[in-house]
mmCIF file of C-alpha atoms in Angstrom:
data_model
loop_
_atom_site.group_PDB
_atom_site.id
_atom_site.type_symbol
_atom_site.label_atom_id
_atom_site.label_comp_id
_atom_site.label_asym_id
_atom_site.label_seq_id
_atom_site.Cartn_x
_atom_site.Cartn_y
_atom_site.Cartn_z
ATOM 1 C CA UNK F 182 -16.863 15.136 -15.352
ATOM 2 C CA UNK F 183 -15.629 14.195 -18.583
ATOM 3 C CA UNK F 184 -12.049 15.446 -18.301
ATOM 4 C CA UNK F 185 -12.149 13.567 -14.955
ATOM 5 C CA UNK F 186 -13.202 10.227 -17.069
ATOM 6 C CA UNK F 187 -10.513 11.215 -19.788
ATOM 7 C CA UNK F 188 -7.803 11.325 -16.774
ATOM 8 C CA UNK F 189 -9.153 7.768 -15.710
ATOM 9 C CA UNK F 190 -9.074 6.132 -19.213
ATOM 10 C CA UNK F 191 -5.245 7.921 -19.192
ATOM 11 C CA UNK F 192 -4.513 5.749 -16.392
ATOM 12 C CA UNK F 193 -5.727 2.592 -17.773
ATOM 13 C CA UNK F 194 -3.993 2.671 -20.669
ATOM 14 C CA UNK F 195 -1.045 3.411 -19.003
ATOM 15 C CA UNK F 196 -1.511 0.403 -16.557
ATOM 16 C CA UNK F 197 -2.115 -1.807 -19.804
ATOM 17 C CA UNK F 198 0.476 -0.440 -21.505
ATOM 18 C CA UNK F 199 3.576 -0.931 -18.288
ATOM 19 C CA UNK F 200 2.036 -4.384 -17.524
ATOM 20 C CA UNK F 201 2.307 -5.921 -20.957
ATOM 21 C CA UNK F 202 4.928 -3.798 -22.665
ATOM 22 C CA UNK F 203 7.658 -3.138 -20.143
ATOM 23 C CA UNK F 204 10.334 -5.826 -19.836
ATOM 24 C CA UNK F 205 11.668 -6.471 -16.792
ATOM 25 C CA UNK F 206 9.668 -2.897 -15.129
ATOM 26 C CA UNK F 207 6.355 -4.989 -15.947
ATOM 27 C CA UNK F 208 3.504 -3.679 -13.879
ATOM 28 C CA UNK F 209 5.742 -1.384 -11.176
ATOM 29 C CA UNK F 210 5.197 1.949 -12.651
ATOM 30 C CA UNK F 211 1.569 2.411 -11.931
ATOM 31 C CA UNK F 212 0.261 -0.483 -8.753
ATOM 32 C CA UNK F 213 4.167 -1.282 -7.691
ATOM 33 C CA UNK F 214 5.261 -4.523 -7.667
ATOM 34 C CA UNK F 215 3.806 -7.588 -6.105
ATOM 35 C CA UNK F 216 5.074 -9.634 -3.090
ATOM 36 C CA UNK F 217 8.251 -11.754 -4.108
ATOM 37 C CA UNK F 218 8.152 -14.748 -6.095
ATOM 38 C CA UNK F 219 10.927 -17.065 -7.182
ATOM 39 C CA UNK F 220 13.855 -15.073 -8.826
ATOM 40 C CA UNK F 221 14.294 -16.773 -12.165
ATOM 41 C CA UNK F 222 17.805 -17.780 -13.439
ATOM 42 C CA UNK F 223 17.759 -15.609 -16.538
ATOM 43 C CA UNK F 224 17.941 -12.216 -15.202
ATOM 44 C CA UNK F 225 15.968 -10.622 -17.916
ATOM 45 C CA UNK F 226 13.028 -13.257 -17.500
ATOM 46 C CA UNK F 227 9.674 -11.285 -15.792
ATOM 47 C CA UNK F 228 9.169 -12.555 -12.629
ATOM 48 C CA UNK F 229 5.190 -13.453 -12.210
ATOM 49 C CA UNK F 230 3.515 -11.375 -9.729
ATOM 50 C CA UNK F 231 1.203 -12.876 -7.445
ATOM 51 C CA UNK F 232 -2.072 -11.021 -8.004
ATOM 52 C CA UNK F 233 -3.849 -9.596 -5.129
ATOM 53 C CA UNK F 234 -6.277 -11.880 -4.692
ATOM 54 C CA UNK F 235 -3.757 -14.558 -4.268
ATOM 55 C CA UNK F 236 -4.002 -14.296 -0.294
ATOM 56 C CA UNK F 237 -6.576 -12.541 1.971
ATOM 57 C CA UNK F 238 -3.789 -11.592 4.097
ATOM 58 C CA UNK F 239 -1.156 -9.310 2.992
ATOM 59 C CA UNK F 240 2.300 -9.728 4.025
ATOM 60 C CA UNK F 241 3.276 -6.773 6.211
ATOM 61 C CA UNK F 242 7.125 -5.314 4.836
ATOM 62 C CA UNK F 243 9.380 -7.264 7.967
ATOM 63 C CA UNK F 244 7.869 -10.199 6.152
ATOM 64 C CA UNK F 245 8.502 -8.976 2.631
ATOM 65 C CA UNK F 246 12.124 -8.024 3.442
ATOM 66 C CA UNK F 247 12.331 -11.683 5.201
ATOM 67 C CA UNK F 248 11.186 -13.383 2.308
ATOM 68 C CA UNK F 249 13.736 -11.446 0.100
ATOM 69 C CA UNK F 250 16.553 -11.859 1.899
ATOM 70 C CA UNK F 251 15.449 -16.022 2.057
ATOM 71 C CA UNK F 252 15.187 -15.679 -1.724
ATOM 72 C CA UNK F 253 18.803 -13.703 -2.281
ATOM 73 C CA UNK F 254 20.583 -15.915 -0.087
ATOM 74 C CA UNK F 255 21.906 -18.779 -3.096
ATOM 75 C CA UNK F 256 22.140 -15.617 -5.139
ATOM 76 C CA UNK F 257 24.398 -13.523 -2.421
ATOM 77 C CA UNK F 258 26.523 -16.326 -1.697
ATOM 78 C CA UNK F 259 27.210 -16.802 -5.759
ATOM 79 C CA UNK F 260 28.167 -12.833 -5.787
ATOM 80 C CA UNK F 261 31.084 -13.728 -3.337
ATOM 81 C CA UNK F 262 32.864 -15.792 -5.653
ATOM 82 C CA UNK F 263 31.475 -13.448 -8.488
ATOM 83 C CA UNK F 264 30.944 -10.049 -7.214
ATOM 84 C CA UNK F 265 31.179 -8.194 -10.257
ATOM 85 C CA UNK F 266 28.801 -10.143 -12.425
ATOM 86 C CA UNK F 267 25.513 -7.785 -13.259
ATOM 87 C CA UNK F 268 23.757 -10.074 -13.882
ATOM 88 C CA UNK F 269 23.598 -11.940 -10.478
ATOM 89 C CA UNK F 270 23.472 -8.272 -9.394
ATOM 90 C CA UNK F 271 20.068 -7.581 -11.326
ATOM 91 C CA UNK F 272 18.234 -10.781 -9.812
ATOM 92 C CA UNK F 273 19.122 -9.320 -6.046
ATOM 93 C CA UNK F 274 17.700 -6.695 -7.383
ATOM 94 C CA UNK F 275 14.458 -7.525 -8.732
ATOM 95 C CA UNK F 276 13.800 -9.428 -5.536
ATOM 96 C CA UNK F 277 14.300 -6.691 -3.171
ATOM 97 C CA UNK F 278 12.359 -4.566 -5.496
ATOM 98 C CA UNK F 279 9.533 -6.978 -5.199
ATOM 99 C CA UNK F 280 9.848 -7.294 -1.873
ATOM 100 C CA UNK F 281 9.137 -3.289 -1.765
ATOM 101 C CA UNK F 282 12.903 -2.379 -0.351
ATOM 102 C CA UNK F 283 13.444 0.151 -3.376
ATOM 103 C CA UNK F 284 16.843 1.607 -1.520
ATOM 104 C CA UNK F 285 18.290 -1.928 -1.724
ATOM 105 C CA UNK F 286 16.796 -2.988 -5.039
ATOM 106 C CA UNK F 287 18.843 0.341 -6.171
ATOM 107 C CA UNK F 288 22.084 -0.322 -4.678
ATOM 108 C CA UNK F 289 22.349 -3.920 -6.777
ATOM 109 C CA UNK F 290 20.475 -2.163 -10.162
ATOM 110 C CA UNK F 291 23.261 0.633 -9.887
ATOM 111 C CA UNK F 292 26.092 -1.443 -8.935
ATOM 112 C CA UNK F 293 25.258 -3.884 -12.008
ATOM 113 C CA UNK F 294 24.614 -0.545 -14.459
ATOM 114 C CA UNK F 295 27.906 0.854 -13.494
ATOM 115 C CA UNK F 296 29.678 -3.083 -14.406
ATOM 116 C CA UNK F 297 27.806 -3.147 -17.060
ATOM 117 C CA UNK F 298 25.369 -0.388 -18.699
ATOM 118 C CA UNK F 299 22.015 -1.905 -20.398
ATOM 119 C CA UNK F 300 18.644 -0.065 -21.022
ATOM 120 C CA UNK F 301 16.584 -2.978 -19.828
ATOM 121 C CA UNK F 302 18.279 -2.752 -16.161
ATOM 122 C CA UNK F 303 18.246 1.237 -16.233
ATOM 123 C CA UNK F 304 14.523 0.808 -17.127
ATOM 124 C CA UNK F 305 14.023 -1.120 -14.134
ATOM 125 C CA UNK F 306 16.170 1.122 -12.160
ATOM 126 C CA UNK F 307 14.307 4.173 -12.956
ATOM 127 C CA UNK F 308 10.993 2.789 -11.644
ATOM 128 C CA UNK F 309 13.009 1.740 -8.530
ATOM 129 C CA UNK F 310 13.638 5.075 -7.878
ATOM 130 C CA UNK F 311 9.926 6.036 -9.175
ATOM 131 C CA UNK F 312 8.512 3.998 -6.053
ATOM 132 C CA UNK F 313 11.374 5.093 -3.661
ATOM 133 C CA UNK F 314 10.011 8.660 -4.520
ATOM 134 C CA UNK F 315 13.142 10.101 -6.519
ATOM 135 C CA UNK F 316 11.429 10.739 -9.650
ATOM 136 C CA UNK F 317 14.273 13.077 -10.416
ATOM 137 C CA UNK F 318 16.744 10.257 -10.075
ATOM 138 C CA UNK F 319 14.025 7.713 -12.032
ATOM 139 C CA UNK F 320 14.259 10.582 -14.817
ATOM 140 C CA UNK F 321 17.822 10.297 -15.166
ATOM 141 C CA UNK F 322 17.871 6.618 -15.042
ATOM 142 C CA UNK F 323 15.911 6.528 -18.337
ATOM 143 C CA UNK F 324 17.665 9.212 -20.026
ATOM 144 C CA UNK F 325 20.566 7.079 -19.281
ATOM 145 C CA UNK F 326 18.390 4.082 -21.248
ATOM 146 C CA UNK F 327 17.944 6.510 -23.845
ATOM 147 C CA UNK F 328 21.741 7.362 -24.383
ATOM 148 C CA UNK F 329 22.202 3.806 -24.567
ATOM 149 C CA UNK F 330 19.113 2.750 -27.036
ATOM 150 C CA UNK F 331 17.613 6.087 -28.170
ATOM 151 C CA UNK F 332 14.103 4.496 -28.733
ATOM 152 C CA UNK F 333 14.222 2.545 -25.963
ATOM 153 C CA UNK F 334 10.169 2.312 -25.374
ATOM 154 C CA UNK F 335 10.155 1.004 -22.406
ATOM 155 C CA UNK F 336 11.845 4.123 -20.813
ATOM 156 C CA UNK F 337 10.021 5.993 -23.190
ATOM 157 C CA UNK F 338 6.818 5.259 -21.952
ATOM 158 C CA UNK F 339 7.446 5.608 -18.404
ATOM 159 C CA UNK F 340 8.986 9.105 -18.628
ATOM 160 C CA UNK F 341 5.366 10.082 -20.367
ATOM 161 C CA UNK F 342 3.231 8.310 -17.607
ATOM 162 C CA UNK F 343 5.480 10.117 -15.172
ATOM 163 C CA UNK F 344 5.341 13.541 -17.035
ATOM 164 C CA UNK F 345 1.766 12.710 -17.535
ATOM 165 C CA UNK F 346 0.265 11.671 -14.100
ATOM 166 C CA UNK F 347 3.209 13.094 -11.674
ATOM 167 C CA UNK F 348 4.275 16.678 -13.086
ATOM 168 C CA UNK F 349 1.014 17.283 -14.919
ATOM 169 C CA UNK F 350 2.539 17.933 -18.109
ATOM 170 C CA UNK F 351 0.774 16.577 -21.270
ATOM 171 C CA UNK F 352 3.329 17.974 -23.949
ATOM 172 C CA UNK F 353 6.049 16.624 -22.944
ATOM 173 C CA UNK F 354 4.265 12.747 -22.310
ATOM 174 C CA UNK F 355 3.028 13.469 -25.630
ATOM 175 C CA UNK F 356 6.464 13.849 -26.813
ATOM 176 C CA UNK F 357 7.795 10.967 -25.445
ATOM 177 C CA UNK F 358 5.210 8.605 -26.585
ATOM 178 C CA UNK F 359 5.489 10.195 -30.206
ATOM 179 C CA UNK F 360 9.257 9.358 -29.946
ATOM 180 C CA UNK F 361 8.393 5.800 -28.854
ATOM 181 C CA UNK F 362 6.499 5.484 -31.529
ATOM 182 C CA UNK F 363 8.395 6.507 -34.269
ATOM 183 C CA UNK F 364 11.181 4.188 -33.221
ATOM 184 C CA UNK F 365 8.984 1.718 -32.644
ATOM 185 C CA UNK F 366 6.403 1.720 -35.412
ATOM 186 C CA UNK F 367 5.536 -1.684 -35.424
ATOM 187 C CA UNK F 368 4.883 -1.995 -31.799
ATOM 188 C CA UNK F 369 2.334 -4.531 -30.634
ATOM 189 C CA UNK F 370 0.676 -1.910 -28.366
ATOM 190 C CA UNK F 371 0.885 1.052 -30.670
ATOM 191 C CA UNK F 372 -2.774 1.379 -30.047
ATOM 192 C CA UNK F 373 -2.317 1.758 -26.733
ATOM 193 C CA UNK F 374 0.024 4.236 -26.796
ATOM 194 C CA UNK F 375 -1.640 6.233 -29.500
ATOM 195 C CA UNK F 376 -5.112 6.333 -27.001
ATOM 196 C CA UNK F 377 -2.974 7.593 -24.342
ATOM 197 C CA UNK F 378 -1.647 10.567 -26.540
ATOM 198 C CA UNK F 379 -5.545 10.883 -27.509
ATOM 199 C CA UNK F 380 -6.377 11.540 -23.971
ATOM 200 C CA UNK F 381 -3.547 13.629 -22.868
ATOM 201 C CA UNK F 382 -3.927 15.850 -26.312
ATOM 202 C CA UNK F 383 -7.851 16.466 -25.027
ATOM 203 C CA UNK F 384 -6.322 17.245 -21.360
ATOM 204 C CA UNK F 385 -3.917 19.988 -22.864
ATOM 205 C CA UNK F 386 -7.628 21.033 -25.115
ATOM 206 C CA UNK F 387 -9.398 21.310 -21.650
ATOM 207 C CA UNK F 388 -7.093 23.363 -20.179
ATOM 208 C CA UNK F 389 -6.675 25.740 -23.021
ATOM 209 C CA UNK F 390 -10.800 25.521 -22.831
ATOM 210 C CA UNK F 391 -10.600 24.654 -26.681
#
């Protein structure tokens, strides 16, 4: 019972920790993202999710993509005259990715990575593929981060949530929040992510029946 409550309090930290210290991967990691809302001009801004309780009736994913491809038209016809500017490329991306397309959300992440590589987008890219179910490919998206900014956190914390809570593998979530942490000493939720290597150190205890 109490390594079952230890796994739940796991999982709420990590759903604190992705929805108020990822950038633009707020909140996707662990619940996905919400339904769409207005793509903002500054392609690094968070778009607001709608919470759940926002509507009683949830839109079904013909109406999702529909709303997306509403939302991405002004943006699509920009790309036209611009079509190698990653930025424009990230906001078609966030809004498919809200709007739960994760294969199309991908194409405009990668195309705007490849223009022009940042760890934010890669980030965001990596939980794109996280949701699409490539975790492999999400993996590699934020070792890509990493190369980039070595102590990135936000990529840092969502390869130990995925190590963690997908492949079962304490040590090496434990890792990756140390290294987080040590390049990010300061960090407003260094509690946070110092409870989460609490509870996956007394996971790796359990098993070893310590």
């Amino acid at each position: 019972m109490n390594s079952q409550k230890r796994w739940s309090n796991t999982q709420a930290y990590g759903l604190a920790i992705i929805c108020l210290l990822l950038g633009i991967t707020s909140g996707y990691l662990i619940h996905g993202p919400a339904t769409p809302a207005a793509v903002p001009s500054d392609p690094h801004q968070h778009v607001h999710e709608l919470p759940p309780e926002a509507s009683a009736i949830q839109p079904t994913p013909d109406q999702l993509k529909h709303m997306a491809d509403k939302q991405t038209e002004p943006l699509l016809a920009k790309l036209e005259a611009n079509p190698n500017d990653p930025d424009l490329l990230v906001q078609v991306g966030k809004a498919y990715l809200y709007a739960r397309q994760f294969q199309t959300s991908i194409e405009y992440f990668e195309k705007s990575v490849k223009i022009k590589p940042d760890a934010r987008v890669l980030t965001t890219l990596g939980g794109a593929y996280h949701f699409a179910g490539a975790d492999d490919k999400a993996l590699d998206a934020w070792d890509r981060a990493l190369r980039i900014d070595p102590g990135y956190g936000d990529a840092l914390v969502n390869i130990g949530l995925v190590k963690l809570q997908t492949e079962s593998n304490p040590k090496a979530a434990i890792a990756a929040w140390r290294k987080m942490l040590k390049a990010n000493p300061n960090h407003p939720q260094r509690a946070k992510v110092e409870a989460m290597i609490a509870s996956a150190q007394e996971q790796i205890e359990t098993r070893s029946g310590k």
